[in-house]
Amino acid sequence: MTKYTIKLNERRDVAEGTMAFHLEKPPGFQFKAGQYMNVTLIDPPETDAEGNTRSFSISSAPFEADLVVATRMRDTAFKRVFRTLSLRSEVRISGPFGSFTLHTDASRPAVFLVGGIGITPFRSIILQAAKDKLAQKLYLFYSNRRPEDAAFLDELQKVENQNPNYKFIGTMTDMRKSQRPWQAETGHITPQMVTKWIRDLKGPIYYTAGPPGMVAAMRQILTTSGIGDDDIRTEEFTGY
Ligand SMILES: Cc1cc2nc3c(=O)[nH]c(=O)nc-3n(C[C@H](O)[C@H](O)[C@H](O)COP(=O)(O)OP(=O)(O)OC[C@H]3O[C@@H](n4cnc5c(N)ncnc54)[C@H](O)[C@@H]3O)c2cc1C
């Protein structure tokens, strides 16, 4: 396993209560879109039982300059320290890890069923596919309570203009609490919503990532629609 000590270049809000951390990419660090890495705080001023390391999907695409991770900023020791770390401070990373990457059979579409912070590996996959002008059909179903909560929302919508093989289908489940306009789908992702875009549900490979409850909900939708386990790929963000 390769470990690196790198600097925090930038930190920004990407949704309400959700931040992206741009970390320097070490020379020679290579990863595939969809993989994750471990981030370790060095001598943090506070810690807790979970320790100083967390796993994060890499939300930047391999062609981008920085390594970016994004997370919901819950009130835990790790995140209190991470959110206040001075820019140019050092953290340790190890990786990349995992095989949550796009399948190679381009004749089969990829359908991403995503809720909330589970979007992180898909941002990487979708931006890299646009850059590489992949012929593979990609469908992103992206569910959040409100547009305010949806990380990378505008950016993921705009990729449609760069990639004719990519379709963005956003849905919001709690627009009553939103201050932003939303003209598209509302309510949870359902088989009915998916079949509006995918006529033959058995054709694609399906991907879902995020906290275990979310992954279980998405898997249930797929299995009740008759999709076999071989066509479902998941990444659980354990720790939520
Ligand atoms: C492969 C992989 C990829 C991942 N990718 C990402 C990613 O891209 N983005 C991301 O955000 N996370 C990702 N995670 C999860 C991440 O590693 C952390 O576990 C997660 O962000 C929670 O960290 P924390 O510091 O908030 O809570 P922790 O301190 O790790 O929480 C420990 C325990 O306390 C509970 N807990 C803590 N705070 C609260 C609270 N406010 N409310 C309720 N329960 C609480 C948790 O349920 C958990 O059981 C990934 C995990 C894996 C394994």
Coordinates of C-alpha atoms and ligand atoms in Angstrom, one line a residue:
M1 CA 0.0 0.0 0.0
T2 CA 1.4 3.4 -1.0
K3 CA 1.2 6.3 1.5
Y4 CA 1.8 9.9 0.7
T5 CA 2.0 13.1 2.7
I6 CA 0.3 15.9 0.8
K7 CA -1.1 19.4 1.3
L8 CA -4.7 20.7 1.5
N9 CA -5.0 23.1 -1.4
E10 CA -8.6 24.3 -1.1
R11 CA -11.8 23.7 0.8
R12 CA -15.3 24.8 -0.4
D13 CA -18.9 24.3 0.2
V14 CA -20.6 22.1 -2.4
A15 CA -24.0 21.9 -0.7
E16 CA -25.6 22.8 2.6
G17 CA -23.5 21.1 5.3
T18 CA -21.3 19.5 2.7
M19 CA -17.7 20.4 1.9
A20 CA -15.2 19.4 -0.7
F21 CA -11.5 19.2 0.2
H22 CA -9.0 19.7 -2.6
L23 CA -5.8 17.8 -1.8
E24 CA -2.5 18.0 -3.8
K25 CA -2.2 15.0 -6.1
P26 CA 1.2 13.3 -5.5
P27 CA 3.4 12.8 -8.6
G28 CA 2.8 9.4 -10.0
F29 CA -0.5 8.9 -8.1
Q30 CA -2.8 7.0 -10.5
F31 CA -6.4 5.9 -9.9
K32 CA -9.5 4.9 -11.7
A33 CA -12.6 6.9 -11.6
G34 CA -14.8 5.4 -8.8
Q35 CA -11.9 4.3 -6.5
Y36 CA -11.4 5.6 -2.9
M37 CA -8.6 6.5 -0.6
N38 CA -7.9 6.8 3.1
V39 CA -7.3 10.3 4.6
T40 CA -5.4 10.5 7.9
L41 CA -5.1 13.7 10.0
I42 CA -1.5 14.3 11.3
D43 CA -1.4 15.0 15.1
P44 CA -4.9 16.5 15.2
P45 CA -5.7 18.6 18.3
E46 CA -8.6 16.3 19.1
T47 CA -9.6 12.7 18.3
D48 CA -12.2 10.1 19.2
A49 CA -12.8 6.4 19.3
E50 CA -13.0 6.3 15.5
G51 CA -9.5 7.5 15.2
N52 CA -7.8 9.9 12.8
T53 CA -8.5 8.1 9.5
R54 CA -11.5 8.0 7.2
S55 CA -12.2 6.5 3.8
F56 CA -13.4 8.7 1.1
S57 CA -14.3 8.1 -2.5
I58 CA -12.2 10.3 -4.8
S59 CA -14.8 12.7 -6.3
S60 CA -12.4 14.3 -8.7
A61 CA -11.8 12.7 -12.1
P62 CA -8.3 11.2 -12.9
F63 CA -7.7 14.0 -15.5
E64 CA -8.2 16.7 -12.9
A65 CA -5.3 18.3 -11.1
D66 CA -6.3 17.8 -7.5
L67 CA -7.6 14.8 -5.5
V68 CA -11.0 15.9 -4.2
V69 CA -13.0 14.3 -1.4
A70 CA -16.5 15.5 -0.3
T71 CA -18.3 14.8 2.8
R72 CA -21.3 15.7 5.0
M73 CA -19.9 17.8 7.8
R74 CA -21.2 16.0 10.8
D75 CA -20.0 17.1 14.3
T76 CA -17.3 14.5 14.9
A77 CA -13.7 15.1 16.0
F78 CA -12.3 14.1 12.6
K79 CA -14.6 16.6 10.7
R80 CA -14.2 19.4 13.2
V81 CA -10.4 19.2 12.7
F82 CA -10.7 18.7 8.9
R83 CA -12.9 21.7 8.4
T84 CA -10.6 24.1 10.3
L85 CA -7.3 22.8 9.0
S86 CA -5.3 25.7 7.5
L87 CA -4.7 25.6 3.8
R88 CA -1.3 24.2 2.9
S89 CA -1.4 22.0 6.0
E90 CA -0.4 18.4 5.5
V91 CA -2.5 15.2 5.7
R92 CA -1.6 11.6 4.9
I93 CA -3.3 9.6 2.3
S94 CA -3.1 6.0 1.2
G95 CA -4.6 4.3 -1.8
P96 CA -6.2 4.1 -4.3
F97 CA -8.4 1.2 -3.3
G98 CA -11.5 -0.5 -4.6
S99 CA -13.0 -1.8 -7.8
F100 CA -16.1 0.3 -8.0
T101 CA -15.3 1.4 -11.5
L102 CA -17.2 1.5 -14.8
H103 CA -17.7 -1.9 -16.5
T104 CA -15.8 -2.3 -19.8
D105 CA -18.6 -3.7 -22.0
A106 CA -19.6 -0.4 -23.6
S107 CA -22.7 -2.0 -25.3
R108 CA -24.4 -2.1 -21.8
P109 CA -25.5 1.2 -20.4
A110 CA -24.5 2.2 -16.8
V111 CA -27.4 3.3 -14.5
F112 CA -26.3 5.2 -11.4
L113 CA -28.9 5.2 -8.6
V114 CA -27.7 7.8 -6.1
G115 CA -28.9 9.5 -3.0
G116 CA -27.1 12.3 -1.2
I117 CA -23.4 12.0 -0.5
G118 CA -23.3 8.7 -2.4
I119 CA -22.6 11.0 -5.5
T120 CA -18.9 11.2 -4.8
P121 CA -17.6 8.3 -6.9
F122 CA -20.0 9.1 -9.7
R123 CA -18.8 12.6 -10.2
S124 CA -15.4 11.2 -11.0
I125 CA -16.8 8.5 -13.4
I126 CA -19.1 11.0 -15.2
L127 CA -16.5 13.7 -15.7
Q128 CA -13.9 11.3 -16.9
A129 CA -16.4 9.7 -19.3
A130 CA -17.1 13.1 -20.8
K131 CA -13.5 14.0 -21.1
D132 CA -12.7 10.6 -22.8
K133 CA -15.8 11.0 -25.1
L134 CA -16.9 7.5 -24.1
A135 CA -19.6 6.0 -26.3
Q136 CA -21.2 4.2 -23.4
K137 CA -24.7 5.3 -22.3
L138 CA -24.7 6.7 -18.7
Y139 CA -27.9 7.6 -16.7
L140 CA -27.6 9.4 -13.4
F141 CA -30.6 9.2 -11.1
Y142 CA -29.7 11.6 -8.3
S143 CA -32.1 12.0 -5.3
N144 CA -31.8 14.5 -2.5
R145 CA -34.2 16.2 -0.1
R146 CA -33.7 19.7 -1.7
P147 CA -31.5 21.2 -4.4
E148 CA -29.6 22.9 -1.6
D149 CA -28.5 19.5 -0.3
A150 CA -27.3 18.1 -3.6
A151 CA -23.6 18.2 -4.0
F152 CA -22.2 19.1 -7.5
L153 CA -25.8 19.5 -8.7
D154 CA -25.2 22.3 -11.3
E155 CA -22.0 20.7 -12.6
L156 CA -23.6 17.3 -13.1
Q157 CA -26.5 18.8 -15.0
K158 CA -24.2 20.8 -17.3
V159 CA -22.2 17.7 -18.3
E160 CA -25.2 16.8 -20.5
N161 CA -24.0 19.6 -22.8
Q162 CA -20.6 17.9 -23.2
N163 CA -21.6 14.3 -23.4
P164 CA -24.6 13.3 -25.6
N165 CA -24.4 9.8 -24.1
Y166 CA -25.1 11.0 -20.6
K167 CA -28.5 11.8 -19.1
F168 CA -29.1 13.5 -15.8
I169 CA -32.3 12.8 -13.9
G170 CA -32.5 14.7 -10.6
T171 CA -35.3 14.2 -8.1
M172 CA -36.1 16.0 -4.9
T173 CA -38.0 14.5 -2.0
D174 CA -38.7 17.5 0.2
M175 CA -39.2 20.6 -1.9
R176 CA -41.5 22.2 0.7
K177 CA -38.4 23.1 2.7
S178 CA -36.5 24.5 -0.3
Q179 CA -35.9 28.1 -1.4
R180 CA -34.7 27.1 -4.8
P181 CA -36.8 26.5 -7.9
W182 CA -37.0 22.9 -9.2
Q183 CA -38.9 21.9 -12.4
A184 CA -37.9 18.2 -12.7
E185 CA -38.8 15.0 -10.9
T186 CA -39.9 14.9 -7.2
G187 CA -40.2 12.0 -4.8
H188 CA -38.0 8.9 -4.3
I189 CA -36.4 7.0 -7.1
T190 CA -38.9 4.3 -8.1
P191 CA -38.9 1.6 -10.8
Q192 CA -41.5 3.8 -12.6
M193 CA -39.1 6.7 -12.7
V194 CA -36.3 4.5 -14.1
T195 CA -38.5 2.9 -16.8
K196 CA -39.3 6.4 -18.2
W197 CA -35.7 6.4 -19.4
I198 CA -34.7 2.7 -19.6
R199 CA -37.1 0.6 -21.6
D200 CA -35.5 -2.7 -20.9
L201 CA -34.5 -2.7 -17.3
K202 CA -32.5 -5.9 -17.7
G203 CA -30.0 -4.3 -20.2
P204 CA -27.8 -2.1 -18.0
I205 CA -25.4 -2.6 -15.2
Y206 CA -26.6 -0.7 -12.1
Y207 CA -24.4 1.1 -9.6
T208 CA -25.2 2.6 -6.2
A209 CA -23.1 4.0 -3.4
G210 CA -23.5 5.8 -0.1
P211 CA -24.4 5.1 3.6
P212 CA -25.6 1.5 4.1
G213 CA -29.3 2.3 4.5
M214 CA -29.3 4.2 1.2
V215 CA -27.5 1.4 -0.6
A216 CA -30.0 -1.2 0.8
A217 CA -32.9 0.9 -0.4
M218 CA -31.6 1.2 -3.9
R219 CA -30.8 -2.5 -4.0
Q220 CA -34.3 -3.3 -3.0
I221 CA -35.7 -1.2 -5.9
L222 CA -33.5 -3.2 -8.3
T223 CA -34.2 -6.7 -7.0
T224 CA -38.0 -6.1 -6.9
S225 CA -37.6 -5.1 -10.6
G226 CA -36.0 -8.5 -11.3
I227 CA -32.4 -7.3 -11.8
G228 CA -30.0 -10.1 -10.9
D229 CA -27.1 -9.6 -8.4
D230 CA -24.5 -9.9 -11.2
D231 CA -25.8 -6.6 -12.7
I232 CA -25.8 -4.6 -9.4
R233 CA -22.6 -3.0 -8.1
T234 CA -22.5 -1.3 -4.7
E235 CA -20.1 0.7 -2.5
E236 CA -21.1 1.1 1.1
F237 CA -19.9 4.1 3.0
T238 CA -19.6 2.4 6.3
G239 CA -19.3 4.8 9.2
Y240 CA -22.6 6.6 8.6
Ligands
LIG1 C1 -15.2 2.8 0.6 C2 -15.7 4.0 1.4 C3 -16.0 5.2 0.7 C4 -16.5 6.3 1.4 N1 -16.7 7.5 0.8 C5 -17.2 8.5 1.4 C6 -17.4 9.8 0.8 O1 -17.1 9.9 -0.4 N2 -17.9 10.8 1.5 C7 -18.3 10.6 2.8 O2 -18.8 11.6 3.4 N3 -18.1 9.5 3.5 C8 -17.5 8.4 2.8 N4 -17.3 7.2 3.5 C9 -17.6 7.2 4.9 C10 -16.5 7.9 5.7 O3 -15.4 7.1 5.8 C11 -17.0 8.2 7.2 O4 -17.2 7.0 7.8 C12 -18.2 9.0 7.2 O5 -18.0 10.3 6.5 C13 -18.6 9.3 8.7 O6 -17.5 9.9 9.4 P1 -17.8 10.8 10.6 O7 -16.5 11.4 11.1 O8 -18.9 11.8 10.3 O9 -18.4 9.8 11.7 P2 -17.6 8.8 12.6 O10 -16.9 9.5 13.7 O11 -16.8 7.9 11.8 O12 -18.9 8.1 13.2 C14 -18.7 7.0 14.0 C15 -20.1 6.4 14.4 O13 -20.8 7.4 15.1 C16 -22.1 7.7 14.5 N5 -22.3 9.1 14.3 C17 -21.4 10.1 14.4 N6 -21.9 11.3 14.2 C18 -23.3 11.1 14.1 C19 -24.4 12.0 13.9 N7 -24.2 13.3 13.8 N8 -25.6 11.4 13.8 C20 -25.7 10.1 13.9 N9 -24.7 9.2 14.1 C21 -23.5 9.7 14.2 C22 -22.0 7.0 13.1 O14 -23.2 6.4 12.8 C23 -20.9 5.9 13.3 O15 -21.5 4.7 13.7 C24 -16.8 6.2 2.8 C25 -16.6 4.9 3.5 C26 -16.1 3.9 2.7 C27 -15.8 2.6 3.5

